[in-house]
Short mmCIF file of C-alpha atoms and ligand atoms in Angstrom, two decimals:
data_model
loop_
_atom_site.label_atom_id
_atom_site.label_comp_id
_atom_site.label_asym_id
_atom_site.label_seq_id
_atom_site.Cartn_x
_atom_site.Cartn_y
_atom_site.Cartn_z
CA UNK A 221 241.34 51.38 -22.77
CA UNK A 222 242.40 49.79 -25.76
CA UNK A 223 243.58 46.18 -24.13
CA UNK A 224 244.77 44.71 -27.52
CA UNK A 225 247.38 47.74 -28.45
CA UNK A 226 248.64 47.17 -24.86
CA UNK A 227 249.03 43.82 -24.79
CA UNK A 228 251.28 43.88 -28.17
CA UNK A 229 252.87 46.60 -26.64
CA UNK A 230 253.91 44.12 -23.50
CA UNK A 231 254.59 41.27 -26.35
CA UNK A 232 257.18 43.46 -28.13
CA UNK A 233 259.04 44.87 -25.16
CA UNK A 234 259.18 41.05 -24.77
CA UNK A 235 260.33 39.90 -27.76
CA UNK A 236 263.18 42.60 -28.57
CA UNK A 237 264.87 41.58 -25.13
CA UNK A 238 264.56 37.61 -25.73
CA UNK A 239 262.41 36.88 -23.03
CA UNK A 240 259.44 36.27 -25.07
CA UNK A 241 258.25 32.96 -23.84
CA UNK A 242 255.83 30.11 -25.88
CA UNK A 243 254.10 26.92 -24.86
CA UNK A 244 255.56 23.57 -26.69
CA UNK A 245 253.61 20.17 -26.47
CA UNK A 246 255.20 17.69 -25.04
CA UNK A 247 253.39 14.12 -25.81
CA UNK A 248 255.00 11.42 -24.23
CA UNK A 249 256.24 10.20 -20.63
CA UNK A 250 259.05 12.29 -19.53
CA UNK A 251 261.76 10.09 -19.35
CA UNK A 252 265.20 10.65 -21.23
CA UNK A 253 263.58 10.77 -24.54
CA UNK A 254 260.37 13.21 -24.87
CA UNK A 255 258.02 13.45 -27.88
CA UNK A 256 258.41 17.57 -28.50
CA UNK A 257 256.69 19.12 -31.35
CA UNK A 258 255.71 15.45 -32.68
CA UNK A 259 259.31 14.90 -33.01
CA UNK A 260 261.40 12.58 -30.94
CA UNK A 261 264.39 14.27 -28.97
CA UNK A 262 266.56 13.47 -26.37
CA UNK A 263 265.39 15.24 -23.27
CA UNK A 264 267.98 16.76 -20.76
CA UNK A 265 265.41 19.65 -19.06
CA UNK A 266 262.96 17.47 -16.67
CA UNK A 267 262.55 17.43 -13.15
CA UNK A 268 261.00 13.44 -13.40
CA UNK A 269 265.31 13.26 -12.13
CA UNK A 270 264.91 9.60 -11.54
CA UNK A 271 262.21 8.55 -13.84
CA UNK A 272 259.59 7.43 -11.29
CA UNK A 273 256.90 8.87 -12.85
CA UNK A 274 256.96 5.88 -14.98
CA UNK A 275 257.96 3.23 -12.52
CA UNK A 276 255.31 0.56 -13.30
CA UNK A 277 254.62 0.03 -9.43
CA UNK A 278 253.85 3.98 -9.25
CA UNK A 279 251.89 3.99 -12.17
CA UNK A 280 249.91 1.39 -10.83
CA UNK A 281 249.50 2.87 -7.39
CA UNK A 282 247.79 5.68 -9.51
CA UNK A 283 245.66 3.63 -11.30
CA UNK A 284 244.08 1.27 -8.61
CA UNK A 285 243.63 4.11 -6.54
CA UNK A 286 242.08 6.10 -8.76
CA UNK A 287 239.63 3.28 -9.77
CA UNK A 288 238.62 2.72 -6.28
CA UNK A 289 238.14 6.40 -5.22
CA UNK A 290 238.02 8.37 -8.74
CA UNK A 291 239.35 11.00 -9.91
CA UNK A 292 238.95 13.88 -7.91
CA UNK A 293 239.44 14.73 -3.93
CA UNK A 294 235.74 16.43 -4.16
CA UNK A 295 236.76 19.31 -1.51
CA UNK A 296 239.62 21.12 0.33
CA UNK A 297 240.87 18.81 3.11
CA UNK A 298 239.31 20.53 6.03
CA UNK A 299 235.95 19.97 4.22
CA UNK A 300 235.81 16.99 2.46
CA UNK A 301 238.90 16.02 0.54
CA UNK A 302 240.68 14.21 3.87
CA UNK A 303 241.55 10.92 2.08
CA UNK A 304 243.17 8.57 4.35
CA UNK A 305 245.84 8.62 1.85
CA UNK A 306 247.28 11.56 2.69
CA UNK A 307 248.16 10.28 6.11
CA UNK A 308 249.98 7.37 4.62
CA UNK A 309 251.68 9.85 2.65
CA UNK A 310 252.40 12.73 5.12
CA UNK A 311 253.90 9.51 7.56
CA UNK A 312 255.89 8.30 4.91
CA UNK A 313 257.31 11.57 4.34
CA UNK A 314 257.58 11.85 8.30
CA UNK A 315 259.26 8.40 8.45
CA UNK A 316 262.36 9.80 5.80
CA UNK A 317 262.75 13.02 7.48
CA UNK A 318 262.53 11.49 10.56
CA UNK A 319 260.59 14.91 11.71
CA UNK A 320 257.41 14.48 13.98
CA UNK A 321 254.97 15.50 11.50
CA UNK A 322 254.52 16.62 7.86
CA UNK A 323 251.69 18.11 5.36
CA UNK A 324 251.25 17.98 1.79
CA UNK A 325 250.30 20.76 -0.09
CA UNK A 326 249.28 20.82 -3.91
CA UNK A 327 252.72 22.12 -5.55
CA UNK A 328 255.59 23.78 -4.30
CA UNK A 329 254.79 26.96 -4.85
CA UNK A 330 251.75 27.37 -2.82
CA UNK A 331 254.04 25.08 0.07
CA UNK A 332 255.85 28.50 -0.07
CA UNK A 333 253.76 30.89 -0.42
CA UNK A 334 251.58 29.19 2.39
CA UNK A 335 254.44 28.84 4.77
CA UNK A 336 256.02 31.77 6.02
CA UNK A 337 253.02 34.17 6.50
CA UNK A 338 251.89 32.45 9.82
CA UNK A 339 255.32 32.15 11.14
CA UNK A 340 256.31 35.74 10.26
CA UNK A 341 254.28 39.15 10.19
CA UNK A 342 254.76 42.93 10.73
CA UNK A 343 257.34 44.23 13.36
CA UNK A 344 259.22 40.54 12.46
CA UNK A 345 262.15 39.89 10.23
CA UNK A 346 262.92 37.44 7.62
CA UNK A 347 266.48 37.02 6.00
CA UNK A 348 266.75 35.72 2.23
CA UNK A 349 269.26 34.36 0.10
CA UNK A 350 269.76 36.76 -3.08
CA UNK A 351 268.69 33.95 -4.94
CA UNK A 352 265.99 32.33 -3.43
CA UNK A 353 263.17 30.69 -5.64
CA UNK A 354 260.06 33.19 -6.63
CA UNK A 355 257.77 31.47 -4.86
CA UNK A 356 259.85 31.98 -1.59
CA UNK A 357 260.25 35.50 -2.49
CA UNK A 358 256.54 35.66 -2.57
CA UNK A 359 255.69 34.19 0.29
CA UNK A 360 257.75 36.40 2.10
CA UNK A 361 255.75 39.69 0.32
CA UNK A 362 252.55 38.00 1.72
CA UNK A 363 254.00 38.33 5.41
CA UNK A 364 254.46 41.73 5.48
CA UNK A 365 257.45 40.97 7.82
CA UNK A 366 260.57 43.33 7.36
CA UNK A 367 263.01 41.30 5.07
CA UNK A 368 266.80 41.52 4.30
CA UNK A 369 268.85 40.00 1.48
CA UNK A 370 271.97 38.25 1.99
CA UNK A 371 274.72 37.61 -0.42
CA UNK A 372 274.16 33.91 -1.83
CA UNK A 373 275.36 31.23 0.58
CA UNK A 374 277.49 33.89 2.78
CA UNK A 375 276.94 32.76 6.31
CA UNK A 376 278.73 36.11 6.90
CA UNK A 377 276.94 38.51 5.60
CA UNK A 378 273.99 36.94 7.17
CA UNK A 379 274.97 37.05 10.31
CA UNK A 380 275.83 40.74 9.58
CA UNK A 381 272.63 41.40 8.91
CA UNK A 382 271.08 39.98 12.08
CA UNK A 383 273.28 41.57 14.06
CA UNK A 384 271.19 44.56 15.00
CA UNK A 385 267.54 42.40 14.98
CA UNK A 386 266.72 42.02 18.44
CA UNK A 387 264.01 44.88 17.89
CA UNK A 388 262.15 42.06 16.29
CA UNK A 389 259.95 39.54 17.21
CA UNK A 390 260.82 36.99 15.38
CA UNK A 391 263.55 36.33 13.04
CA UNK A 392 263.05 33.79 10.02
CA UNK A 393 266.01 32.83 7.77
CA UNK A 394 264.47 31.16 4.34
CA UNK A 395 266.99 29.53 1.78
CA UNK A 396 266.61 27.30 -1.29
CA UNK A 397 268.34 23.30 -0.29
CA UNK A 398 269.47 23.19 -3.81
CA UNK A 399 269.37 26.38 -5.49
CA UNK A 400 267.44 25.18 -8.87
CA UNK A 401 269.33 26.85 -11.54
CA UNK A 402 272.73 26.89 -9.79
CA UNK A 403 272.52 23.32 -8.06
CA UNK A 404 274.68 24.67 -5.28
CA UNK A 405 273.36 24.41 -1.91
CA UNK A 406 273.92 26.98 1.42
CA UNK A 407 276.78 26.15 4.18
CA UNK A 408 273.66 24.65 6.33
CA UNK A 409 275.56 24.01 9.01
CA UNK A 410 277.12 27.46 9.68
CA UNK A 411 273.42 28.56 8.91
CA UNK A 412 272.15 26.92 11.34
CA UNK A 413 274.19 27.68 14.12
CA UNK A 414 273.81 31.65 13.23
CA UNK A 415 269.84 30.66 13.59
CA UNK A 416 270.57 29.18 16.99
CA UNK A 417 272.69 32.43 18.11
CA UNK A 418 270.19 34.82 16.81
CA UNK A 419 267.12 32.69 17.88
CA UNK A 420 265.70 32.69 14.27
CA UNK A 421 263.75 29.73 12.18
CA UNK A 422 265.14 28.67 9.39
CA UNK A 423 263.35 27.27 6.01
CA UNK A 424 264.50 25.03 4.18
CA UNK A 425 263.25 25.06 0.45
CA UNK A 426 264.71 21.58 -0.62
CA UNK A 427 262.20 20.40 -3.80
CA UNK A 428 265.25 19.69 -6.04
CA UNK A 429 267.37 17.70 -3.27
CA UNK A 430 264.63 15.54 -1.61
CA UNK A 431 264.71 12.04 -2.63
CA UNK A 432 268.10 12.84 -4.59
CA UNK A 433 270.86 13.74 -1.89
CA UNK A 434 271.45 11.90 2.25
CA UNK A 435 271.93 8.25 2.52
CA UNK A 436 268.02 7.64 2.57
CA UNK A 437 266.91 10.34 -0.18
CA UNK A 438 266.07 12.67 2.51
CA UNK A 439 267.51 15.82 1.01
CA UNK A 440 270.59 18.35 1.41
CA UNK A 441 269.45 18.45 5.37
CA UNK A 442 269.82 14.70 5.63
CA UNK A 443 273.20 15.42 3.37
CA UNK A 444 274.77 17.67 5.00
CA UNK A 445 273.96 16.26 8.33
CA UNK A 446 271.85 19.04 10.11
CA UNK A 447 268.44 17.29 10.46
CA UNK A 448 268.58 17.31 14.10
CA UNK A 449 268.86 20.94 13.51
CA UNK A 450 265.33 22.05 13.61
CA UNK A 451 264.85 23.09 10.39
CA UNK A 452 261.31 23.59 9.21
CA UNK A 453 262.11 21.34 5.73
CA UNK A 454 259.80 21.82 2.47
CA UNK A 455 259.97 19.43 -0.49
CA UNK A 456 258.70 18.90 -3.71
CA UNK A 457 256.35 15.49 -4.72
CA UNK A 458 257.10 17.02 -8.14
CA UNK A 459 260.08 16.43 -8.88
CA UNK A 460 262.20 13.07 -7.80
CA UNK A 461 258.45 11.50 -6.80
CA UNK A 462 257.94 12.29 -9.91
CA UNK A 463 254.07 13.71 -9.77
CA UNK A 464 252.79 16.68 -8.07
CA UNK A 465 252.69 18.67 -4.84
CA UNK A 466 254.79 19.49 -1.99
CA UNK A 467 254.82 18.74 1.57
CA UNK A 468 256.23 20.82 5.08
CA UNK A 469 257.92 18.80 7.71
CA UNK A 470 259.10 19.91 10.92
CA UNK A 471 257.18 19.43 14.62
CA UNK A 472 253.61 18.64 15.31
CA UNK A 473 252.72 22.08 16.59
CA UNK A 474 254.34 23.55 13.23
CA UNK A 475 252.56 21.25 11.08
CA UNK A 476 248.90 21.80 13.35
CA UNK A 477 249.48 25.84 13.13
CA UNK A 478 249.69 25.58 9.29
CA UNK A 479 246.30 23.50 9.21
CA UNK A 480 245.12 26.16 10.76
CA UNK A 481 246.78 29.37 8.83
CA UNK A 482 248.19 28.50 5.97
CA UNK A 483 245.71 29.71 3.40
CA UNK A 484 247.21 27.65 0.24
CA UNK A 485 246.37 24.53 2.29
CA UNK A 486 242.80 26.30 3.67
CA UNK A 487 241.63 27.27 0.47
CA UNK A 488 242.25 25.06 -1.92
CA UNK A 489 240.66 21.35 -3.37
CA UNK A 490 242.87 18.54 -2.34
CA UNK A 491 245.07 16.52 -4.39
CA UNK A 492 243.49 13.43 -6.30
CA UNK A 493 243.81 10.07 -4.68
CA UNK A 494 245.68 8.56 -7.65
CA UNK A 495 248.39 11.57 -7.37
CA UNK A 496 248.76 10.64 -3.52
CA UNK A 497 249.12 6.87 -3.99
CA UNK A 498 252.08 7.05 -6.56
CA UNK A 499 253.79 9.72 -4.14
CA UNK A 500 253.27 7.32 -1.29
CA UNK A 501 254.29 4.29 -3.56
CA UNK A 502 257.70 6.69 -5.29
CA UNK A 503 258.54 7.62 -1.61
CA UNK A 504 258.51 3.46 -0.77
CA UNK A 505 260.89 3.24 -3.62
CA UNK A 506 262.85 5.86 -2.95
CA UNK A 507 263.97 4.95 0.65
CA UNK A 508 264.32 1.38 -0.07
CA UNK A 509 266.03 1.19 -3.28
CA UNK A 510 268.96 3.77 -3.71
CA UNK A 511 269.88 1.95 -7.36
CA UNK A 512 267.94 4.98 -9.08
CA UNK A 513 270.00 8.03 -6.84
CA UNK A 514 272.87 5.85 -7.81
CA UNK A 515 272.19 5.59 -11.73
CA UNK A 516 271.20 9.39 -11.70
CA UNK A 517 274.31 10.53 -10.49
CA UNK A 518 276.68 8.11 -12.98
CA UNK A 519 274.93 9.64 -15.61
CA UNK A 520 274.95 12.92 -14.04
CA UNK A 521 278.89 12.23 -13.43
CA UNK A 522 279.45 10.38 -16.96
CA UNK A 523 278.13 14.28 -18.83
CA UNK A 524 279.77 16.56 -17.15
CA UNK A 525 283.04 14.77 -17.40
CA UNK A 526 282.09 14.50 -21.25
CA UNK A 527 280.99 18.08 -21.50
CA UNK A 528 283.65 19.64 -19.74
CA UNK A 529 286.14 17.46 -21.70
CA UNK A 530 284.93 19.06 -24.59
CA UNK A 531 285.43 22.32 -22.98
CA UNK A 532 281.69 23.35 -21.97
CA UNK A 533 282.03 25.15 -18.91
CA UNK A 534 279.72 24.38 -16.62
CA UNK A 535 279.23 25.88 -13.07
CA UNK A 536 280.79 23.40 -10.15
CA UNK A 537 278.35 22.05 -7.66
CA UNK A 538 277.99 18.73 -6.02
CA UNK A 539 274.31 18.12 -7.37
CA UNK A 540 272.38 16.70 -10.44
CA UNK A 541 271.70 20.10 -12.18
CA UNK A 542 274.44 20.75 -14.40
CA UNK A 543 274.35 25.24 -15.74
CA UNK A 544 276.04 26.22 -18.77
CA UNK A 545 276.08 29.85 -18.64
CA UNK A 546 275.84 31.66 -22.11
CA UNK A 547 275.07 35.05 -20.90
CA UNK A 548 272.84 36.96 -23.09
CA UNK A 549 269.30 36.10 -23.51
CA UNK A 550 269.08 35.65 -27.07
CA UNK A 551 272.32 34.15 -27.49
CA UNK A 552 270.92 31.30 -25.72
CA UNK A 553 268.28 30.74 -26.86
CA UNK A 554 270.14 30.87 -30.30
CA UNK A 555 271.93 27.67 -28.60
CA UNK A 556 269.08 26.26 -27.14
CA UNK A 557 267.66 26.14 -30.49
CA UNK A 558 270.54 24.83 -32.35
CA UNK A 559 271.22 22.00 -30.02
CA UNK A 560 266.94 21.10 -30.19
CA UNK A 561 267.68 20.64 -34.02
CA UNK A 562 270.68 18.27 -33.28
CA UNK A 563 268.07 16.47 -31.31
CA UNK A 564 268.56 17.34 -27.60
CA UNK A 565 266.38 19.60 -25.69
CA UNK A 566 267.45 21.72 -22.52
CA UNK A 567 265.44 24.83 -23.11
CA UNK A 568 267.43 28.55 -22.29
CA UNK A 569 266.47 29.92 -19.14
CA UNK A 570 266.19 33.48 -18.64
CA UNK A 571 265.55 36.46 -16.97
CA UNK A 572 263.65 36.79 -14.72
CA UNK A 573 264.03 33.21 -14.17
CA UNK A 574 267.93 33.60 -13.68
CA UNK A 575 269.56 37.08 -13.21
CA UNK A 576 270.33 39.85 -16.21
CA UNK A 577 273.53 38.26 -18.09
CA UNK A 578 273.29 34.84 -16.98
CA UNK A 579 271.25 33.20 -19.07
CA UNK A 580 271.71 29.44 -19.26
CA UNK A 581 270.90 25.81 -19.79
CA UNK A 582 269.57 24.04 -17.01
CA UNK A 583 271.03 20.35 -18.14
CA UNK A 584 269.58 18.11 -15.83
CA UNK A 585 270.46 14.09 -16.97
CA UNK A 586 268.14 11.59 -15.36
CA UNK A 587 268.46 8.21 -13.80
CA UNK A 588 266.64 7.36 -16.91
CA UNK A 589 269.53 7.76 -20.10
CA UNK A 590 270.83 5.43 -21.23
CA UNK A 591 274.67 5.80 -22.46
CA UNK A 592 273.82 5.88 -26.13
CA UNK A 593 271.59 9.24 -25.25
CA UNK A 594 274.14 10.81 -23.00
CA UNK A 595 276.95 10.37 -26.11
CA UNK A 596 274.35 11.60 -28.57
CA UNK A 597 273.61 14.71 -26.56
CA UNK A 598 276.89 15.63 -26.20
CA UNK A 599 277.79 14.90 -30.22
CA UNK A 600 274.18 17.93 -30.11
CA UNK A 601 276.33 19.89 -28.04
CA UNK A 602 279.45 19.79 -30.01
CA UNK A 603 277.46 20.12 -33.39
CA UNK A 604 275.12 23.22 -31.68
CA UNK A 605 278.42 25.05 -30.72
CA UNK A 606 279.69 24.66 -34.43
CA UNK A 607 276.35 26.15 -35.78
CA UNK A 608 276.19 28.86 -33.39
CA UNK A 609 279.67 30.00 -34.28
CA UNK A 610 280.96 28.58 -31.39
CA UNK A 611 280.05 30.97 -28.72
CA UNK A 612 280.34 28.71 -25.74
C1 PLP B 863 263.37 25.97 -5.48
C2 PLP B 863 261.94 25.78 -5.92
N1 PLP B 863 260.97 25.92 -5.01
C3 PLP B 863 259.67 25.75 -5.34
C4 PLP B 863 259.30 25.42 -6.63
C5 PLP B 863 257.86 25.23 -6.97
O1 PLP B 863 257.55 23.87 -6.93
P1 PLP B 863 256.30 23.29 -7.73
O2 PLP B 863 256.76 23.10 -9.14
O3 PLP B 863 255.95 22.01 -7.05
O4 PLP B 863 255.22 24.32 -7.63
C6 PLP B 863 260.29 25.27 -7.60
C7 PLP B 863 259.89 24.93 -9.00
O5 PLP B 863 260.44 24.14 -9.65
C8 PLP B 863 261.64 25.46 -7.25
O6 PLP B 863 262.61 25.33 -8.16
#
């Protein structure tokens, strides 16, 4: 087989429809400004939402824990890699949920992936939002459960397609918490009263809420009031904790079942101490001093007043992820690239990422701009729309 003639092949089909993608380096802390190419831009694409990852306590939770116990967890957690910090952590997490039990995996994805196989198998049914994250649509393939997919936050349809399920065993309903390139989030309560009527679980994949949205930071379930609901609640330690991982939360026989099935917490080296110290320490932080939700969402309030003054039109939602749909794949990233020589980058996101025609810019301003950056990006947005012929 000739691997190199195929692999241009791939690269070209690629490239001609705009979804060619590249790796940049980034070089500094991710905060509102980032170091990109060597060059110093204002930064409106992380996930760091309210700039904990530099927090000087977290940072030196990090540090003194990595001094004391090193570097690595030397083993998966049911061998060796058990540090006692993970039960501070998964209690902390416990203690904001105010669920019986949680447990941290090492990113969201495998949290996911992990997850629904040992609730769900064959002869059992899983329902899906249309636009559920990848790693949710994976972890239902891994099942092998029977799955249906329902219109994007329409209770209705739903509960039309449940209506005919009692041939199942079980019945799992999975959703994003805030979808992550829409920033919507699903009609949980409705949801959850279908679940109750149909006897189904319900997932709840909340990595871009937790931390952000409910009076303590506890995510869209804490926001929208449904936490006494049942819901079996995954979040991200990635992205308002600012580091990595993920955790489930939901009952102590949930969380002992996974221990004991889910195969991306099985099979796989714990996290480092240092990583579960600053999660710990961001989580402290987090429930005790709202001031950073608070900043995130002036500035997040403060640009898309200014942007849609300006006449950007960006998709409502209640949330801290603000889409500007361009359409076409190569039309944004025409943008994208315009507005990075102005000096702001929010990459394009596109297919497969985000469906055909949709393409987009996933602004996300953090607790961490200033004023001065949030009226320079928009002055990039203004002068990117004049240089791109003014196709937004
Ligand atoms: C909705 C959603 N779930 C899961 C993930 C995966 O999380 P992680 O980056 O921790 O693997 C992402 C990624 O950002 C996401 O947007």
């Amino acid at each position: 087989m000739d691997t190199d003639r195929w692999l241009e092949d791939e690269r070209r089909e690629l490239e001609q429809a705009g979804h060619w993608r590249s790796l940049r380096p980034t070089m500094s802390a991710p905060a509102g400004r980032v170091l990109l190419d060597g060059r110093e831009v204002i930064s409106l694409a992380s996930t760091n939402y309210l700039g904990l990852s530099a927090h000087p306590e977290v940072v030196r939770a990090c540090n003194e824990a990595t001094l004391e116990y090193g570097t690595g967890a030397s083993g998966s957690r049911l061998i060796a890699g058990n540090s006692h910090l993970y039960e501070i952590l998964e209690s902390n997490i416990a203690a904001i949920l105010n669920t019986e039990a949680a447990l941290v995996f090492s990113s969201g994805y495998l949290a996911n992936i992990s997850t629904i196989p040992p609730l769900v198998g064959e002869g059992d049914l899983i329902l899906s939002d249309e636009r559920n994250h990848i790693s949710l649509i994976e972890g239902c393939r891994l099942s092998r459960a029977a799955k249906r997919i329902y219109r994007h936050c329409d209770p209705e349809h739903l509960k039309e397609l449940l209506a005919d399920s009692s041939n199942f065993r079980r019945r799992l309903i999975v959703t994003d918490g805030v979808f992550s390139m829409d920033g919507d989030f699903p009609p949980l309560a409705e949801i959850c009263e279908i679940a109750e009527t149909y006897d189904a679980m319900l997932i709840v994949d909340d990595v871009h809420g937790f931390g952000i949205l409910g009076q303590s930071g506890g995510g869209v379930v804490d926001y929208l009031g449904v936490a006494d609901r049942g819901i079996i609640q995954i979040g991200a330690l990635s992205k308002a904790v600012g580091g990595v991982g993920a955790f489930v939360a939901g009952s102590k026989s949930l969380i002992d079942l996974l221990i004991n099935r889910a195969r991306g917490f099985i099979f796989t080296t714990a996290l480092p101490p240092g990583t579960l110290a600053a999660a710990s320490t961001a989580i402290d932080i987090i429930r005790s001093n709202p001031e950073f939700r608070y900043r995130l969402f002036a500035n997040v309030h403060s640009l898309r007043t200014r942007l849609s003054e300006a006449g950007f039109q960006l998709l409502p939602n209640e949330t801290h992820i603000l889409p500007l749909i361009l359409g076409e794949a190569k039309t944004t990233t025409q943008f994208a690239d315009a507005l990075l020589s102005k000096g702001v980058f929010a990459p394009a996101i596109r297919p497969p990422t985000v469906p055909d025609g949709t393409s987009r810019l996933r602004i996300t301003p953090t607790a961490s701009h200033t004023r001065e950056e949030l009226e320079k990006a928009l002055e990039g947005f203004i002068a990117a729309r004049i240089a791109t012929a003014g196709f937004c």
